[in-house]
DNA sequence: CTGTTAGCGCATTCAA
DNA sequence: TTGAATGCGCTAACAG
């Protein structure tokens, strides 16, 4: 059905090697070059990447495995990653783990079978076992957003703890003392952010009643319920730290449905901004992750590892996580208290 | 480095054919089966999909090409598509066209080279030329969201025109006569939606001054500028139809920044809902596309075409577009006028 | 610069 | 049920 270089050979009378050389950018006589190009055009020839990959055992493919593809955070990273890899001559093969470690493991095995040259993984959880098979297969891996316990795999992420610390500090500086947190004690990023918040509160000797700590998952539902409960307290907080994008979505929805106004009645600060700042009224004060820088760094790191792998014939040792700073972008969702 | 069936042959003493049969689910003696499984375990063997694909010229791979991956609409579809294909035993290979027809063409060629069994494409524009190469390569294609002019490729989408008609009708029924549109005359979906709006207005003999027609691209910027201009008019509209997700984002931002209130001063209805309803205050009345149904339908249609292709040895004829109904979900962003 | 040859890892005949 | 042989489409030596 599809044309092969053999067909080109028939048409042009040249040898397979010459044609192959043409395809791989070698030097040949202009007239031969022209002949081949003409034949390719006529036959609608397209390289069979499978055959090529079989020989070279290189796929020029990079696997990107994400915990959930229907996630704005993920998609945005995907966009930057894809652009970067494309510039470098690689194609990205994107796999969705559907928030399921089993699917994630399947994805990794699938990509190993595809002989990808490297992988970017935003893991479902903190305890996945996939790094080992990848290492054995000689495929370098770079994690994003979430580290994996003692897996010896480099991770590119933001300084969750420090920035959360600063976020709560900002609430404090605006005069808030009754500060609540809607966050996660299950996702690793959530735990890091929580740690930063709590550390600040502890350092300032601010008493945080347990009703002010809404811990669950990074989900819209948790954000919604958490905020509803907070607003219904006898002595509600004056300010709330919201731990991630989904939590913000849910929490803001709860505020919108309540008679209370932000920031008059309740001050808000959130971690992650993706399109939120377009829609929320008033504009929320948010911790913004440098998504492009994260993606570029991760891509470059992986590309470097891929080069090293092919040079040294083995996956290079991990060099430690790469931590980028997040920054706080002020809106007007925090009231100044006396 | 990685183990091959040859290694298994060495370990087990069985022939390549037997091992191959095992891998493909054939019948063999339990003891041989056990031997092979043991060897696979020890050697950490993984099938080389490139080699397998080279022989079978089947990849169990479906290419999914999207115009922009950093797009909530796209990502959500991707999620459902991926789940469906996964159930059917296919893996999805996702490519981002970065809103660039050139990149799109590269993606298609790349996927043809990868010998994907089929493709889902959400095209960048309405006039791409990729269907032809895909057809020549014997790869069935299903479009989503946007048809392509006379390409003879089936498309799964919603009834943009009819639902837009109804959306404007709803504004009318609420008593609005000064109705503006922020939409697109460049994207195909935008044109269809625009057509529906205009048809209704025409049928009702409602005069729409040209200042009320903000036509550009489906972008946040266009939504923002369009709304700002509308709000600044001498005689501003009482209601605005917003043509897609990005336009809504921009337009709502403009309203939020203005002193005007929705719906007291300006009524809003928008096409597309993705997380918007969580954040906007008041809750917007929106046209909601049945994303899961769209994805499932497209996936099933493609799967069917793939089966037909392998049966009949050629890509089946197009059967016409598949149009699903969108529905309007009421919020409280439309004021009732006397 | 070009051609000949061998082989990548696997599935699939056909014999046994 | 199993094994030996062949070829998928291409690249990479090497020789010319």
CSV table of N, CA, C and O in Angstrom, one decimal, chain B residues 209-272:
chain,number,residue,atom,x,y,z
B,209,UNK,N,-26.9,47.1,15.1
B,209,UNK,CA,-25.9,48.0,14.6
B,209,UNK,C,-24.6,47.4,14.5
B,209,UNK,O,-24.3,46.4,15.3
B,210,UNK,N,-23.8,47.8,13.6
B,210,UNK,CA,-22.5,47.2,13.4
B,210,UNK,C,-21.6,47.2,14.7
B,210,UNK,O,-20.7,46.4,14.9
B,211,UNK,N,-21.8,48.3,15.5
B,211,UNK,CA,-21.0,48.3,16.8
B,211,UNK,C,-21.3,47.2,17.7
B,211,UNK,O,-20.6,46.9,18.6
B,212,UNK,N,-22.5,46.5,17.5
B,212,UNK,CA,-22.9,45.4,18.3
B,212,UNK,C,-22.3,44.1,17.9
B,212,UNK,O,-22.4,43.1,18.5
B,213,UNK,N,-21.6,44.1,16.7
B,213,UNK,CA,-21.0,42.9,16.2
B,213,UNK,C,-19.5,42.9,16.3
B,213,UNK,O,-18.8,43.6,15.5
B,214,UNK,N,-19.0,42.3,17.3
B,214,UNK,CA,-17.6,42.2,17.6
B,214,UNK,C,-17.0,40.9,17.0
B,214,UNK,O,-17.1,39.9,17.7
B,215,UNK,N,-16.4,41.0,15.8
B,215,UNK,CA,-16.0,39.8,15.2
B,215,UNK,C,-14.5,39.7,15.1
B,215,UNK,O,-13.8,40.7,14.7
B,216,UNK,N,-13.9,38.6,15.5
B,216,UNK,CA,-12.4,38.5,15.5
B,216,UNK,C,-12.1,37.0,15.6
B,216,UNK,O,-12.7,36.2,14.9
B,217,UNK,N,-11.2,36.8,16.5
B,217,UNK,CA,-10.8,35.4,16.7
B,217,UNK,C,-11.3,34.9,18.0
B,217,UNK,O,-11.8,35.6,18.9
B,218,UNK,N,-11.3,33.6,18.2
B,218,UNK,CA,-11.7,33.0,19.4
B,218,UNK,C,-10.5,33.2,20.4
B,218,UNK,O,-9.7,32.3,20.6
B,219,UNK,N,-10.4,34.3,21.0
B,219,UNK,CA,-9.3,34.6,21.9
B,219,UNK,C,-9.7,35.4,23.1
B,219,UNK,O,-10.7,36.1,23.0
B,220,UNK,N,-9.0,35.3,24.2
B,220,UNK,CA,-9.3,36.0,25.4
B,220,UNK,C,-9.2,37.5,25.0
B,220,UNK,O,-10.1,38.3,25.5
B,221,UNK,N,-8.2,37.9,24.3
B,221,UNK,CA,-8.0,39.3,23.9
B,221,UNK,C,-9.2,39.9,23.2
B,221,UNK,O,-9.7,41.0,23.5
B,222,UNK,N,-9.7,39.1,22.2
B,222,UNK,CA,-10.9,39.6,21.5
B,222,UNK,C,-12.1,39.7,22.4
B,222,UNK,O,-12.8,40.7,22.3
B,223,UNK,N,-12.2,38.8,23.3
B,223,UNK,CA,-13.4,38.9,24.2
B,223,UNK,C,-13.2,40.1,25.1
B,223,UNK,O,-14.2,40.8,25.4
B,224,UNK,N,-12.0,40.3,25.6
B,224,UNK,CA,-11.8,41.5,26.5
B,224,UNK,C,-12.0,42.8,25.8
B,224,UNK,O,-12.8,43.6,26.2
B,225,UNK,N,-11.4,42.9,24.7
B,225,UNK,CA,-11.5,44.2,23.9
B,225,UNK,C,-13.0,44.4,23.5
B,225,UNK,O,-13.5,45.5,23.6
B,226,UNK,N,-13.6,43.3,23.0
B,226,UNK,CA,-14.9,43.4,22.5
B,226,UNK,C,-15.9,43.9,23.6
B,226,UNK,O,-16.7,44.8,23.4
B,227,UNK,N,-15.7,43.3,24.7
B,227,UNK,CA,-16.6,43.7,25.8
B,227,UNK,C,-16.4,45.1,26.3
B,227,UNK,O,-17.3,45.9,26.5
B,228,UNK,N,-15.1,45.5,26.3
B,228,UNK,CA,-14.8,46.9,26.8
B,228,UNK,C,-15.4,47.9,25.8
B,228,UNK,O,-16.0,48.9,26.2
B,229,UNK,N,-15.3,47.6,24.5
B,229,UNK,CA,-15.9,48.5,23.5
B,229,UNK,C,-17.4,48.6,23.7
B,229,UNK,O,-18.0,49.7,23.6
B,230,UNK,N,-18.0,47.4,23.9
B,230,UNK,CA,-19.5,47.4,24.0
B,230,UNK,C,-19.9,48.2,25.2
B,230,UNK,O,-20.9,49.0,25.1
B,231,UNK,N,-19.2,48.0,26.3
B,231,UNK,CA,-19.6,48.7,27.5
B,231,UNK,C,-19.4,50.2,27.4
B,231,UNK,O,-20.0,51.0,28.1
B,232,UNK,N,-18.5,50.6,26.5
B,232,UNK,CA,-18.2,52.0,26.4
B,232,UNK,C,-19.1,52.7,25.4
B,232,UNK,O,-19.0,54.0,25.2
B,233,UNK,N,-20.0,52.0,24.7
B,233,UNK,CA,-20.9,52.6,23.7
B,233,UNK,C,-21.8,53.6,24.3
B,233,UNK,O,-22.2,53.5,25.5
B,234,UNK,N,-22.2,54.6,23.5
B,234,UNK,CA,-23.3,55.5,23.9
B,234,UNK,C,-24.5,54.8,24.4
B,234,UNK,O,-25.1,55.1,25.5
B,235,UNK,N,-24.9,53.9,23.5
B,235,UNK,CA,-26.1,53.1,23.8
B,235,UNK,C,-25.6,51.6,23.9
B,235,UNK,O,-25.7,50.9,22.9
B,236,UNK,N,-25.1,51.2,25.0
B,236,UNK,CA,-24.6,49.8,25.0
B,236,UNK,C,-25.7,48.8,25.0
B,236,UNK,O,-26.9,49.1,25.2
B,237,UNK,N,-25.4,47.6,24.6
B,237,UNK,CA,-26.4,46.5,24.5
B,237,UNK,C,-26.8,46.2,26.0
B,237,UNK,O,-26.1,46.5,26.9
B,238,UNK,N,-28.0,45.6,26.0
B,238,UNK,CA,-28.4,45.1,27.4
B,238,UNK,C,-28.0,43.7,27.6
B,238,UNK,O,-28.0,43.2,28.7
B,239,UNK,N,-27.7,43.0,26.5
B,239,UNK,CA,-27.3,41.6,26.6
B,239,UNK,C,-26.2,41.3,25.5
B,239,UNK,O,-26.2,41.8,24.5
B,240,UNK,N,-25.3,40.3,25.9
B,240,UNK,CA,-24.2,40.0,25.0
B,240,UNK,C,-24.1,38.5,24.9
B,240,UNK,O,-24.2,37.7,25.9
B,241,UNK,N,-24.0,38.0,23.7
B,241,UNK,CA,-23.7,36.6,23.4
B,241,UNK,C,-22.2,36.4,23.2
B,241,UNK,O,-21.6,37.2,22.4
B,242,UNK,N,-21.6,35.5,23.9
B,242,UNK,CA,-20.2,35.3,23.9
B,242,UNK,C,-19.9,34.0,23.2
B,242,UNK,O,-20.3,33.0,23.7
B,243,UNK,N,-19.1,34.0,22.1
B,243,UNK,CA,-19.1,32.9,21.2
B,243,UNK,C,-18.3,31.7,21.6
B,243,UNK,O,-18.5,30.6,21.0
B,244,UNK,N,-17.3,31.8,22.5
B,244,UNK,CA,-16.7,30.6,22.9
B,244,UNK,C,-16.0,30.8,24.3
B,244,UNK,O,-16.0,31.9,24.9
B,245,UNK,N,-15.3,29.8,24.7
B,245,UNK,CA,-14.7,29.8,26.0
B,245,UNK,C,-13.7,30.9,26.2
B,245,UNK,O,-13.8,31.7,27.2
B,246,UNK,N,-12.8,31.1,25.3
B,246,UNK,CA,-11.8,32.2,25.5
B,246,UNK,C,-12.4,33.5,25.5
B,246,UNK,O,-12.1,34.4,26.2
B,247,UNK,N,-13.4,33.7,24.6
B,247,UNK,CA,-14.1,35.0,24.5
B,247,UNK,C,-14.8,35.2,25.9
B,247,UNK,O,-14.8,36.4,26.4
B,248,UNK,N,-15.4,34.2,26.4
B,248,UNK,CA,-16.0,34.4,27.7
B,248,UNK,C,-15.0,34.8,28.8
B,248,UNK,O,-15.3,35.8,29.5
B,249,UNK,N,-13.9,34.2,28.8
B,249,UNK,CA,-12.9,34.5,29.7
B,249,UNK,C,-12.5,36.0,29.7
B,249,UNK,O,-12.5,36.7,30.7
B,250,UNK,N,-12.3,36.5,28.4
B,250,UNK,CA,-11.9,37.9,28.3
B,250,UNK,C,-13.0,38.8,28.6
B,250,UNK,O,-12.8,39.8,29.2
B,251,UNK,N,-14.2,38.5,28.1
B,251,UNK,CA,-15.3,39.4,28.3
B,251,UNK,C,-15.7,39.5,29.7
B,251,UNK,O,-16.0,40.6,30.2
B,252,UNK,N,-15.7,38.4,30.4
B,252,UNK,CA,-16.1,38.5,31.9
B,252,UNK,C,-15.0,39.3,32.6
B,252,UNK,O,-15.3,40.1,33.5
B,253,UNK,N,-13.8,39.1,32.2
B,253,UNK,CA,-12.7,39.9,32.9
B,253,UNK,C,-13.0,41.4,32.7
B,253,UNK,O,-12.9,42.2,33.6
B,254,UNK,N,-13.4,41.8,31.4
B,254,UNK,CA,-13.7,43.2,31.2
B,254,UNK,C,-14.9,43.7,32.0
B,254,UNK,O,-14.9,44.8,32.5
B,255,UNK,N,-15.9,42.8,32.1
B,255,UNK,CA,-17.1,43.2,33.0
B,255,UNK,C,-16.6,43.4,34.4
B,255,UNK,O,-17.0,44.3,35.1
B,256,UNK,N,-15.8,42.4,34.9
B,256,UNK,CA,-15.4,42.5,36.3
B,256,UNK,C,-14.6,43.8,36.6
B,256,UNK,O,-14.7,44.4,37.6
B,257,UNK,N,-13.9,44.2,35.6
B,257,UNK,CA,-13.0,45.4,35.8
B,257,UNK,C,-13.9,46.7,35.6
B,257,UNK,O,-13.4,47.8,36.0
B,258,UNK,N,-15.0,46.6,35.1
B,258,UNK,CA,-15.9,47.8,34.9
B,258,UNK,C,-16.7,48.0,36.1
B,258,UNK,O,-16.9,47.1,36.9
B,259,UNK,N,-17.3,49.1,36.2
B,259,UNK,CA,-18.2,49.4,37.4
B,259,UNK,C,-19.6,48.7,37.2
B,259,UNK,O,-20.4,48.6,38.1
B,260,UNK,N,-19.8,48.2,36.0
B,260,UNK,CA,-21.1,47.6,35.7
B,260,UNK,C,-21.3,46.2,36.4
B,260,UNK,O,-20.3,45.5,36.6
B,261,UNK,N,-22.5,45.9,36.7
B,261,UNK,CA,-22.8,44.6,37.3
B,261,UNK,C,-23.6,43.7,36.3
B,261,UNK,O,-24.4,44.2,35.5
B,262,UNK,N,-23.3,42.5,36.4
B,262,UNK,CA,-24.1,41.5,35.7
B,262,UNK,C,-25.0,40.8,36.7
B,262,UNK,O,-24.5,40.4,37.8
B,263,UNK,N,-26.3,40.6,36.5
B,263,UNK,CA,-27.0,41.0,35.2
B,263,UNK,C,-27.7,42.3,35.3
B,263,UNK,O,-28.4,42.7,34.3
B,264,UNK,N,-27.5,43.1,36.4
B,264,UNK,CA,-28.3,44.3,36.5
B,264,UNK,C,-28.0,45.2,35.3
B,264,UNK,O,-29.0,45.8,34.7
B,265,UNK,N,-26.8,45.4,35.0
B,265,UNK,CA,-26.4,46.4,33.9
B,265,UNK,C,-26.2,45.7,32.6
B,265,UNK,O,-26.5,46.3,31.5
B,266,UNK,N,-25.8,44.5,32.6
B,266,UNK,CA,-25.5,43.8,31.4
B,266,UNK,C,-25.8,42.3,31.6
B,266,UNK,O,-25.3,41.7,32.5
B,267,UNK,N,-26.5,41.7,30.6
B,267,UNK,CA,-26.9,40.3,30.7
B,267,UNK,C,-25.9,39.5,29.8
B,267,UNK,O,-25.5,40.0,28.8
B,268,UNK,N,-25.6,38.3,30.2
B,268,UNK,CA,-24.6,37.5,29.5
B,268,UNK,C,-25.1,36.1,29.2
B,268,UNK,O,-25.7,35.5,30.1
B,269,UNK,N,-24.7,35.6,28.0
B,269,UNK,CA,-24.9,34.2,27.8
B,269,UNK,C,-23.6,33.8,27.0
B,269,UNK,O,-23.1,34.6,26.1
B,270,UNK,N,-23.1,32.6,27.2
B,270,UNK,CA,-21.9,32.2,26.6
B,270,UNK,C,-22.0,30.8,26.0
B,270,UNK,O,-22.8,30.0,26.4
B,271,UNK,N,-21.1,30.6,25.0
B,271,UNK,CA,-21.0,29.2,24.4
B,271,UNK,C,-19.8,28.5,25.0
B,271,UNK,O,-18.7,29.1,24.9
B,272,UNK,N,-20.0,27.4,25.5
B,272,UNK,CA,-19.0,26.6,26.1
B,272,UNK,C,-18.9,26.8,27.6
B,272,UNK,O,-18.9,27.9,28.1
